[in-house]
Amino acid sequence: MIWGKSFIFLFQICGTLEKHFQGQFPLTQNVTVVEGGTANLTCRVDQNDNTSLQWSNPAQQTLYFDDKKALRDNRIELVRASWHELSISVSDVSLSDEGQYTCSLFTMPVKTSKAFLTVLGVPEKPQISGFISPVIEGERMQLTCKTSGSKPAADIRWFKNDKEIKDVKYLKEEDANRRTFTVSSTLDFRVDRSDDGAVVSCRVDHESLNSTPQIAMQVLEIHYTPSVKIIPSSSWPEEGQLIVLTCESKGKPLPEPVLWTKDGGELPDPERMVVNGRDLTISFLNKTDNGTYRCEATNPIGQNSTEYVLIVHDVSNTLLPTTVIPSLTTATVTTTVALTTSTTTSATGISSTRDPNALLGQTGPDHAVIGGIVAVVVFVTLCSIILLGRYLARHKGTYLTNEAKGAEDAPDADTAIINAEGSQVNAEEKKEYFI
Ligand SMILES: *[C@@H]1O[C@H](CO)[C@@H](O)[C@H](O)[C@H]1NC(C)=O
Ligand SMILES: *[C@@H]1O[C@H](CO)[C@@H](O)[C@H](O)[C@H]1NC(C)=O
Ligand SMILES: *[C@@H]1O[C@H](CO)[C@@H](O)[C@H](O)[C@H]1NC(C)=O
Ligand SMILES: *[C@@H]1O[C@H](CO)[C@@H](O)[C@H](O)[C@H]1NC(C)=O
Ligand SMILES: *[C@@H]1O[C@H](CO)[C@@H](O)[C@H](O)[C@H]1NC(C)=O
Ligand SMILES: *[C@@H]1O[C@H](CO)[C@@H](O)[C@H](O)[C@H]1NC(C)=O
């Protein structure tokens, strides 16, 4: 090979001088083709003095001698035949076509060049086995993905919702034809509720697939016990009001209906305590409604329940100071907003717990809000009083000054009195300001 290359190099330098000796050299290239495709075998001679060219197969059978077909195989056709080139094509290539093909130039002695034809085995569409549906949460699932016919052995990868699962066992076996491989991979995992609806896919990558992998998919269905949560419509239920307790239950299959009980027994007043789907509505709340309400959800996998402690409060008599002073409107609006926010926050807090203490604890923020309102009212009232006081003081001051002026200008006490009387007109004017 090295010598051959050197000769070509020499030839390129020396050109026509060497033409009849070193330039007569067949040149070929290795070819890779996908099973079923077409392979072109090309043999070139740069300088040829009309010497014949021939292609032969791995079994040393002649395929073409110049432009003359030698082997009866209609998959093999002539592409081009000249003194400089002999090209043939093999269509519908099978795995057994793989091997070393030889191009011979019939000089004395004969010169040859070998071309290796590689045939790629295309992996079959992968199959997933071991799939069971539905599976109960906590059980194991073993999924095996298998594909035959790949050459070289294909690569298998697993994905759950497009996220790759790494380090999965991989097995490679030779197929019966002893040329291709069957590869398989087994995914073994414990399922949980988050896997419900997940798409598990097995992806086969292979150089014969033109970067469009073969994919097999399975959608998992996992059954699991219910989970329950009670969400009250109000965090501060008062006598005479209405409360809706929503029993939010999840589970697969979906637990339906849910069962509502109070203090371990049936709901005592069906007139006022109405169950509609998941919701328990209690209208005209009464202190006798205090107690522990329980929501129970059952599905074929299991049962779960949660409790809510209802405490009916007295009707609150706290009046919002909206009418005290008109200039307070802004302050009132602000505090109302604060009240709403704190209610929402404590509502979520309650729903996630069964602890009655938490329910008592929530009176804290509400008292704080009321305290805040009172503080604002007191503050504004004080401000108003101060403003009013200052206003009065200023006008009174003017009046006194005028009176003093009249007295000062007078040469004696009588005149001072007269002057003061004269200035009474002014004083009357000032008085009118007060009326
Ligand atoms: C093989 O040669 C034929 C004829 O020249 C051409 O049409 C075809 O594209 C070639 N195939 C390959 C794989 O090179
Ligand atoms: C090759 O053959 C052609 C006719 O087929 C002829 O014209 C040509 O001179 C020949 N060349 C050589 C170098 O023998
Ligand atoms: C052609 O393929 C053969 C066998 O696979 C290999 O030994 C050789 O190095 C290859 N030649 C080239 C030029 O790639
Ligand atoms: C009941 O539900 C809660 C969550 O709401 C969950 O943590 C618990 O495991 C469930 N119990 C059973 C027996 O499934
Ligand atoms: C609460 O219930 C009691 C007994 O059923 C009844 O006497 C009382 O009037 C009720 N109070 C209200 C506010 O409805
Ligand atoms: C209901 O709970 C409230 C708040 O703790 C309490 O004031 C009231 O006495 C209770 N009523 C009954 C009938 O238990």
Coordinates of C-alpha atoms and ligand atoms in Angstrom, one line a residue:
M1 CA 0.0 0.0 0.0
I2 CA 2.7 2.5 1.1
W3 CA 4.7 1.6 -2.0
G4 CA 1.6 2.1 -4.2
K5 CA 1.0 5.5 -2.7
S6 CA 4.6 6.4 -3.2
F7 CA 4.4 5.4 -6.8
I8 CA 1.3 7.5 -7.4
F9 CA 3.1 10.4 -5.8
L10 CA 6.2 9.8 -8.0
F11 CA 4.0 9.6 -11.0
Q12 CA 2.4 12.9 -10.3
I13 CA 5.8 14.5 -10.2
C14 CA 7.3 12.8 -13.2
G15 CA 4.2 13.0 -15.3
T16 CA 4.3 11.5 -18.8
L17 CA 7.8 10.1 -18.4
E18 CA 6.6 7.4 -16.1
K19 CA 3.2 7.1 -17.8
H20 CA 3.4 3.6 -19.2
F21 CA 5.0 2.1 -16.2
Q22 CA 3.8 3.5 -12.8
G23 CA 0.5 5.2 -13.7
Q24 CA -1.3 2.1 -14.6
F25 CA -2.9 1.5 -11.2
P26 CA -6.5 0.5 -10.2
L27 CA -8.0 2.7 -7.5
T28 CA -11.0 1.7 -5.4
Q29 CA -12.8 2.8 -2.2
N30 CA -14.6 0.9 0.6
V31 CA -18.3 1.1 0.4
T32 CA -20.9 1.0 3.2
V33 CA -24.6 0.4 2.3
V34 CA -27.8 -0.2 4.2
E35 CA -29.4 -3.6 3.7
G36 CA -31.7 -3.4 0.7
G37 CA -29.9 -0.4 -0.7
T38 CA -27.6 0.0 -3.8
A39 CA -23.9 -0.1 -3.7
N40 CA -21.7 1.5 -6.4
L41 CA -18.3 -0.1 -6.9
T42 CA -15.9 2.2 -8.8
C43 CA -12.5 1.3 -10.1
R44 CA -10.4 4.0 -11.8
V45 CA -7.1 3.9 -13.6
D46 CA -5.6 7.3 -14.3
Q47 CA -3.3 6.3 -17.1
N48 CA -4.3 3.2 -19.1
D49 CA -3.0 1.9 -22.4
N50 CA -6.2 0.1 -23.2
T51 CA -5.6 -2.7 -20.7
S52 CA -8.7 -4.6 -19.5
L53 CA -10.4 -4.1 -16.1
Q54 CA -12.4 -6.6 -14.1
W55 CA -14.6 -6.7 -11.0
S56 CA -14.9 -9.9 -9.0
N57 CA -16.9 -10.7 -5.8
P58 CA -15.7 -12.1 -2.4
A59 CA -16.2 -15.6 -3.8
Q60 CA -13.7 -14.7 -6.6
Q61 CA -16.4 -14.9 -9.3
T62 CA -16.0 -12.4 -12.1
L63 CA -18.9 -9.9 -12.2
Y64 CA -17.8 -7.7 -15.1
F65 CA -14.9 -7.9 -17.5
D66 CA -14.7 -4.5 -19.1
D67 CA -18.3 -3.9 -20.3
K68 CA -19.1 -7.6 -20.5
K69 CA -21.3 -9.1 -17.8
A70 CA -19.9 -12.4 -16.4
L71 CA -22.2 -13.4 -13.6
R72 CA -25.9 -13.9 -14.0
D73 CA -27.3 -11.7 -11.3
N74 CA -29.7 -9.0 -12.4
R75 CA -29.1 -7.0 -9.3
I76 CA -25.6 -6.2 -10.7
E77 CA -25.4 -3.6 -13.4
L78 CA -22.8 -1.7 -15.4
V79 CA -22.6 2.0 -14.5
R80 CA -19.7 3.0 -16.6
A81 CA -17.0 1.2 -18.6
S82 CA -14.0 3.1 -20.2
W83 CA -10.3 2.7 -20.4
H84 CA -10.1 4.8 -17.2
E85 CA -13.0 3.4 -15.2
L86 CA -15.1 0.3 -14.6
S87 CA -18.1 1.1 -12.3
I88 CA -20.8 -1.4 -11.4
S89 CA -23.8 -1.2 -9.0
V90 CA -25.3 -3.9 -6.8
S91 CA -28.9 -3.2 -5.9
D92 CA -31.1 -4.7 -3.2
V93 CA -27.9 -5.5 -1.2
S94 CA -28.3 -8.3 1.3
L95 CA -26.1 -9.1 4.3
S96 CA -24.5 -11.9 2.4
D97 CA -23.2 -9.5 -0.2
E98 CA -20.7 -8.2 2.4
G99 CA -17.1 -8.8 1.8
Q100 CA -14.0 -7.9 -0.2
Y101 CA -14.5 -7.1 -3.9
T102 CA -11.5 -7.0 -6.2
C103 CA -10.8 -4.8 -9.2
S104 CA -8.0 -6.2 -11.4
L105 CA -6.0 -4.5 -14.1
F106 CA -4.7 -7.0 -16.6
T107 CA -1.2 -5.7 -17.0
M108 CA 1.8 -8.0 -16.7
P109 CA 1.8 -8.8 -13.8
V110 CA -1.9 -8.2 -12.9
K111 CA -2.5 -5.3 -10.5
T112 CA -5.4 -5.4 -8.1
S113 CA -7.2 -3.1 -5.6
K114 CA -9.6 -4.3 -3.0
A115 CA -12.9 -2.6 -1.9
F116 CA -14.7 -3.8 1.2
L117 CA -18.4 -3.7 1.0
T118 CA -20.0 -3.3 4.4
V119 CA -23.7 -4.0 4.7
L120 CA -25.6 -2.5 7.7
G121 CA -28.4 -4.5 9.2
V122 CA -31.4 -2.2 10.0
P123 CA -32.9 -2.8 13.5
E124 CA -36.5 -3.8 13.5
K125 CA -39.1 -1.7 15.2
P126 CA -38.6 -2.2 18.9
Q127 CA -41.1 -4.0 21.0
I128 CA -41.8 -3.4 24.6
S129 CA -42.9 -6.4 26.6
G130 CA -43.8 -6.9 30.3
F131 CA -46.2 -4.0 30.2
I132 CA -49.2 -4.3 32.6
S133 CA -51.9 -1.8 33.0
P134 CA -53.0 -0.7 35.5
V135 CA -50.4 -1.2 38.1
I136 CA -50.9 -0.4 41.8
E137 CA -48.6 2.2 43.4
G138 CA -45.6 0.6 45.0
E139 CA -45.5 -2.4 42.8
R140 CA -42.6 -3.2 40.5
M141 CA -42.7 -2.9 36.8
Q142 CA -40.3 -4.6 34.4
L143 CA -40.3 -3.4 30.9
T144 CA -38.2 -5.1 28.3
C145 CA -37.4 -3.4 24.9
K146 CA -36.1 -5.6 22.2
T147 CA -35.0 -5.2 18.6
S148 CA -33.5 -7.7 16.2
G149 CA -31.6 -7.4 12.9
S150 CA -29.2 -4.7 13.7
K151 CA -25.6 -4.8 12.4
P152 CA -23.6 -3.6 14.1
A153 CA -25.6 -4.0 17.4
A154 CA -28.0 -1.1 17.9
D155 CA -28.1 1.1 20.9
I156 CA -31.2 1.2 23.2
R157 CA -32.1 4.1 25.5
W158 CA -35.0 4.6 27.8
F159 CA -36.9 7.8 28.5
K160 CA -39.7 8.7 30.9
N161 CA -41.5 11.8 29.7
D162 CA -38.5 12.7 27.6
K163 CA -36.1 12.4 30.5
E164 CA -33.5 9.8 30.0
I165 CA -33.2 6.9 32.4
K166 CA -29.6 6.0 32.7
D167 CA -27.7 2.7 33.5
V168 CA -30.3 0.3 32.3
K169 CA -29.2 -3.4 31.8
Y170 CA -28.3 -4.1 28.1
L171 CA -28.1 -7.4 26.5
K172 CA -26.7 -8.3 23.0
E173 CA -27.2 -11.6 21.2
E174 CA -26.2 -12.8 17.8
D175 CA -29.2 -13.6 15.5
A176 CA -29.5 -17.0 13.8
N177 CA -28.0 -15.7 10.6
R178 CA -24.9 -15.0 12.6
R179 CA -24.5 -11.6 11.1
T180 CA -27.0 -9.4 12.9
F181 CA -27.8 -8.9 16.6
T182 CA -30.8 -8.8 18.8
V183 CA -30.4 -6.3 21.5
S184 CA -32.6 -5.9 24.6
S185 CA -32.8 -3.7 27.6
T186 CA -34.8 -4.2 30.8
L187 CA -36.1 -1.4 32.9
D188 CA -37.0 -2.4 36.4
F189 CA -38.6 0.2 38.7
R190 CA -41.1 0.7 41.5
V191 CA -44.1 2.8 40.3
D192 CA -45.6 5.6 42.3
R193 CA -48.5 8.0 41.7
S194 CA -46.4 10.5 39.8
D195 CA -45.9 7.8 37.1
D196 CA -49.6 7.8 36.3
G197 CA -49.9 9.0 32.7
A198 CA -46.1 9.1 32.2
V199 CA -44.9 8.1 28.8
V200 CA -42.1 5.5 28.8
S201 CA -40.3 5.2 25.6
C202 CA -37.6 3.0 24.3
R203 CA -35.4 4.5 21.6
V204 CA -33.2 2.6 19.2
D205 CA -30.4 4.5 17.5
H206 CA -28.4 3.0 14.7
E207 CA -26.2 4.3 11.9
S208 CA -28.6 2.8 9.3
L209 CA -31.5 4.9 10.6
N210 CA -30.3 8.2 9.2
S211 CA -30.6 9.9 12.6
T212 CA -34.3 9.2 12.9
P213 CA -34.5 6.7 15.7
Q214 CA -37.0 3.9 16.1
I215 CA -39.2 4.5 19.1
A216 CA -41.7 2.3 21.0
M217 CA -43.9 3.9 23.7
Q218 CA -46.1 3.0 26.6
V219 CA -48.3 5.2 28.7
L220 CA -48.3 4.0 32.3
E221 CA -51.5 3.8 34.3
I222 CA -51.0 3.7 38.1
H223 CA -53.7 3.1 40.6
Y224 CA -53.3 4.6 44.0
T225 CA -55.2 5.2 47.3
P226 CA -57.1 8.5 47.7
S227 CA -55.7 11.5 49.4
V228 CA -58.1 14.0 51.0
K229 CA -58.1 17.6 52.0
I230 CA -60.9 19.7 53.4
I231 CA -61.1 23.3 52.2
P232 CA -63.5 25.6 54.2
S233 CA -65.2 28.5 52.4
S234 CA -64.6 30.7 55.4
S235 CA -62.0 30.7 58.1
W236 CA -64.1 32.6 60.6
P237 CA -67.6 31.0 60.6
E238 CA -70.1 33.0 62.5
E239 CA -73.5 32.2 63.8
G240 CA -76.2 32.5 61.1
Q241 CA -73.7 32.4 58.3
L242 CA -73.2 29.7 55.7
I243 CA -70.1 27.5 55.3
V244 CA -69.1 25.2 52.5
L245 CA -66.6 22.5 53.3
T246 CA -65.1 21.1 50.1
C247 CA -63.5 17.7 50.3
E248 CA -60.8 17.7 47.7
S249 CA -60.0 14.1 47.0
K250 CA -57.6 12.6 44.6
G251 CA -56.9 9.0 43.7
K252 CA -57.1 6.6 40.9
P253 CA -59.7 5.4 40.2
L254 CA -61.3 8.7 41.4
P255 CA -63.0 8.2 44.8
E256 CA -66.6 9.1 44.3
P257 CA -68.7 9.9 46.2
V258 CA -67.1 11.0 49.4
L259 CA -68.6 10.3 52.8
W260 CA -69.3 13.2 55.3
T261 CA -69.8 12.5 59.0
K262 CA -69.9 14.6 62.1
D263 CA -68.3 13.5 65.4
G264 CA -68.3 9.9 64.2
G265 CA -72.0 9.8 63.3
E266 CA -74.4 10.9 60.6
L267 CA -74.9 14.6 59.9
P268 CA -77.4 15.6 62.6
D269 CA -79.4 18.2 60.6
P270 CA -80.0 17.2 57.0
E271 CA -82.2 20.3 56.5
R272 CA -79.3 22.6 57.0
M273 CA -76.4 20.3 56.2
V274 CA -76.5 19.4 52.5
V275 CA -74.0 17.2 50.7
N276 CA -73.6 17.9 47.1
G277 CA -70.9 15.9 45.4
R278 CA -67.8 16.7 47.4
D279 CA -69.2 19.8 49.1
L280 CA -70.9 19.9 52.5
T281 CA -72.9 23.1 52.9
I282 CA -74.1 24.1 56.4
S283 CA -76.5 27.0 56.3
F284 CA -77.6 29.2 59.3
L285 CA -74.7 28.2 61.4
N286 CA -75.5 27.6 65.0
K287 CA -73.2 27.1 68.0
T288 CA -74.6 23.6 68.2
D289 CA -72.9 22.9 64.9
N290 CA -69.4 22.9 66.7
G291 CA -67.7 19.6 66.2
T292 CA -65.4 17.5 64.1
Y293 CA -66.4 17.0 60.5
R294 CA -64.9 14.1 58.6
C295 CA -64.6 13.4 54.9
E296 CA -63.8 9.9 53.9
A297 CA -62.8 8.8 50.4
T298 CA -62.7 5.3 49.2
N299 CA -61.6 3.7 45.9
P300 CA -60.8 0.0 45.1
I301 CA -57.2 0.5 46.2
G302 CA -57.9 1.9 49.7
Q303 CA -59.4 4.5 51.9
N304 CA -58.3 7.8 53.4
S305 CA -60.0 10.5 55.5
T306 CA -59.4 13.9 57.0
E307 CA -61.1 16.0 59.6
Y308 CA -62.1 19.6 60.1
V309 CA -62.9 21.1 63.5
L310 CA -65.7 23.6 63.1
I311 CA -66.1 26.3 65.8
V312 CA -69.0 28.7 65.3
H313 CA -68.2 32.1 66.5
D314 CA -70.5 34.8 67.9
V315 CA -71.6 37.4 65.4
S316 CA -68.9 40.1 65.5
N317 CA -70.1 43.5 66.6
T318 CA -67.0 45.4 65.5
L319 CA -68.1 48.3 63.4
L320 CA -65.8 49.5 60.7
P321 CA -65.3 53.3 61.3
T322 CA -66.3 54.3 57.8
T323 CA -68.6 57.2 58.9
V324 CA -66.5 58.9 61.5
I325 CA -64.6 61.4 59.5
P326 CA -65.0 61.7 55.7
S327 CA -61.2 62.3 55.2
L328 CA -60.7 58.7 56.6
T329 CA -62.1 57.0 53.5
T330 CA -58.6 56.2 52.2
A331 CA -57.5 54.6 55.5
T332 CA -60.7 52.5 55.7
V333 CA -60.2 51.1 52.2
T334 CA -56.7 50.1 53.0
T335 CA -57.6 48.3 56.1
T336 CA -60.4 46.4 54.3
V337 CA -57.9 45.1 51.8
A338 CA -55.7 44.0 54.7
L339 CA -58.6 42.1 56.2
T340 CA -59.4 40.3 53.1
T341 CA -55.8 39.2 52.6
S342 CA -55.4 37.9 56.1
T343 CA -58.7 35.9 55.7
T344 CA -57.4 34.2 52.6
T345 CA -54.1 33.3 54.2
S346 CA -55.6 31.8 57.3
A347 CA -58.2 29.8 55.2
T348 CA -55.4 27.9 53.4
G349 CA -53.6 27.4 56.7
I350 CA -56.7 25.8 58.2
S351 CA -57.5 23.5 55.3
S352 CA -54.1 21.7 55.6
T353 CA -54.5 20.8 59.3
R354 CA -56.9 19.0 61.6
D355 CA -55.5 20.7 64.7
P356 CA -58.3 22.6 66.4
N357 CA -55.6 24.8 68.1
A358 CA -54.7 26.2 64.7
L359 CA -58.3 27.3 64.4
L360 CA -58.1 29.2 67.7
G361 CA -54.7 30.5 66.6
Q362 CA -56.2 32.3 63.7
T363 CA -58.1 34.7 65.9
G364 CA -54.7 36.3 66.4
P365 CA -54.4 38.0 63.0
D366 CA -58.1 39.1 63.0
H367 CA -57.7 40.8 66.4
A368 CA -54.5 42.4 65.1
V369 CA -56.4 43.8 62.2
I370 CA -59.2 45.2 64.4
G371 CA -56.5 46.6 66.7
G372 CA -54.9 48.2 63.6
I373 CA -58.2 49.8 62.6
V374 CA -58.8 51.2 66.0
A375 CA -55.2 52.6 66.0
V376 CA -55.8 54.3 62.7
V377 CA -59.1 55.8 63.9
V378 CA -57.6 57.1 67.0
F379 CA -54.7 58.6 65.1
V380 CA -56.9 60.3 62.6
T381 CA -59.3 61.6 65.3
L382 CA -56.3 63.0 67.2
C383 CA -55.0 64.7 64.1
S384 CA -58.4 66.2 63.4
I385 CA -58.6 67.5 66.9
I386 CA -55.2 69.0 66.7
L387 CA -56.0 70.6 63.3
L388 CA -59.2 72.0 64.6
G389 CA -57.5 73.3 67.7
R390 CA -54.8 75.1 65.7
Y391 CA -57.5 76.6 63.4
L392 CA -59.4 78.0 66.4
A393 CA -56.2 79.3 68.1
R394 CA -55.1 81.1 64.9
H395 CA -58.4 83.1 64.6
K396 CA -58.6 83.9 68.2
G397 CA -55.1 85.2 68.1
T398 CA -56.0 87.6 65.2
Y399 CA -58.9 88.9 67.2
L400 CA -56.9 89.6 70.3
T401 CA -54.2 91.4 68.4
N402 CA -56.8 93.7 66.9
E403 CA -58.2 94.5 70.3
A404 CA -54.7 95.2 71.7
K405 CA -53.9 97.5 68.7
G406 CA -56.9 99.7 69.4
A407 CA -55.8 100.0 73.0
E408 CA -52.2 100.7 72.3
D409 CA -52.9 103.6 69.9
A410 CA -54.9 105.5 72.6
P411 CA -53.2 108.3 74.5
D412 CA -55.3 107.5 77.7
A413 CA -57.5 104.8 79.1
D414 CA -60.8 106.4 77.9
T415 CA -59.7 106.8 74.4
A416 CA -58.4 103.3 74.6
I417 CA -61.9 102.1 75.6
I418 CA -63.4 104.2 72.8
N419 CA -60.9 102.8 70.4
A420 CA -61.6 99.4 71.6
E421 CA -65.3 100.0 71.2
G422 CA -64.7 101.3 67.7
S423 CA -62.8 98.2 66.9
Q424 CA -65.8 96.2 68.1
V425 CA -67.0 96.4 64.5
N426 CA -63.9 94.4 63.6
A427 CA -64.5 92.1 66.5
E428 CA -68.1 91.4 65.3
E429 CA -66.7 90.7 61.8
K430 CA -64.3 88.2 63.4
K431 CA -67.2 86.7 65.4
E432 CA -69.1 86.0 62.2
Y433 CA -66.2 83.8 61.2
F434 CA -67.0 81.5 64.2
I435 CA -70.8 81.3 63.5
Ligands
LIG1 C1 -24.5 4.9 -8.0 O1 -24.4 5.2 -9.3 C2 -25.6 5.7 -10.0 C3 -25.3 5.9 -11.4 O2 -24.1 6.7 -11.5 C4 -26.1 6.9 -9.3 O3 -27.3 7.3 -9.8 C5 -26.3 6.6 -7.8 O4 -26.7 7.8 -7.1 C6 -25.0 6.0 -7.2 N1 -25.3 5.6 -5.8 C7 -24.5 5.9 -4.8 C8 -25.0 5.3 -3.5 O5 -23.5 6.5 -4.9
LIG2 C1 -6.9 2.4 -27.2 O1 -7.9 1.9 -28.0 C2 -8.5 2.9 -28.9 C3 -9.5 2.3 -29.7 O2 -10.4 1.5 -28.9 C4 -7.4 3.5 -29.7 O3 -7.9 4.5 -30.5 C5 -6.2 4.0 -28.9 O4 -5.2 4.4 -29.7 C6 -5.7 3.0 -27.9 N1 -4.8 3.6 -27.0 C7 -3.6 3.0 -26.7 C8 -2.7 3.7 -25.8 O5 -3.3 1.9 -27.1
LIG3 C1 -11.4 -1.0 3.8 O1 -12.0 -2.0 4.7 C2 -11.1 -3.0 5.1 C3 -11.9 -4.0 5.9 O2 -12.8 -3.4 6.7 C4 -10.0 -2.3 6.0 O3 -9.1 -3.2 6.4 C5 -9.3 -1.2 5.1 O4 -8.4 -0.5 5.9 C6 -10.3 -0.2 4.6 N1 -9.7 0.7 3.6 C7 -9.9 1.9 3.6 C8 -9.1 2.7 2.6 O5 -10.7 2.5 4.4
LIG4 C1 -53.9 9.7 53.1 O1 -53.7 10.9 52.4 C2 -52.5 11.6 52.9 C3 -52.4 12.9 52.1 O2 -53.7 13.5 52.0 C4 -51.3 10.7 52.6 O3 -50.2 11.3 53.1 C5 -51.5 9.4 53.3 O4 -50.5 8.5 52.9 C6 -52.8 8.7 52.8 N1 -53.0 7.5 53.6 C7 -53.2 6.3 52.9 C8 -53.4 5.2 53.7 O5 -53.1 6.3 51.7
LIG5 C1 -79.4 27.2 67.6 O1 -80.1 26.0 67.8 C2 -80.8 26.0 69.0 C3 -81.3 24.6 69.3 O2 -81.6 23.9 68.1 C4 -82.0 27.0 68.8 O3 -82.7 27.0 70.0 C5 -81.4 28.3 68.5 O4 -82.4 29.3 68.3 C6 -80.5 28.3 67.4 N1 -79.8 29.6 67.2 C7 -79.8 30.2 66.0 C8 -79.1 31.5 66.0 O5 -80.3 29.8 65.0
LIG6 C1 -68.7 26.5 70.1 O1 -67.4 27.0 70.1 C2 -67.4 28.4 70.6 C3 -66.0 28.8 70.4 O2 -65.1 28.0 71.1 C4 -67.8 28.4 72.0 O3 -67.8 29.8 72.4 C5 -69.2 27.8 72.1 O4 -69.6 27.8 73.4 C6 -69.2 26.4 71.5 N1 -70.6 26.0 71.5 C7 -70.9 24.7 71.8 C8 -72.4 24.4 71.8 O5 -70.1 23.9 72.1

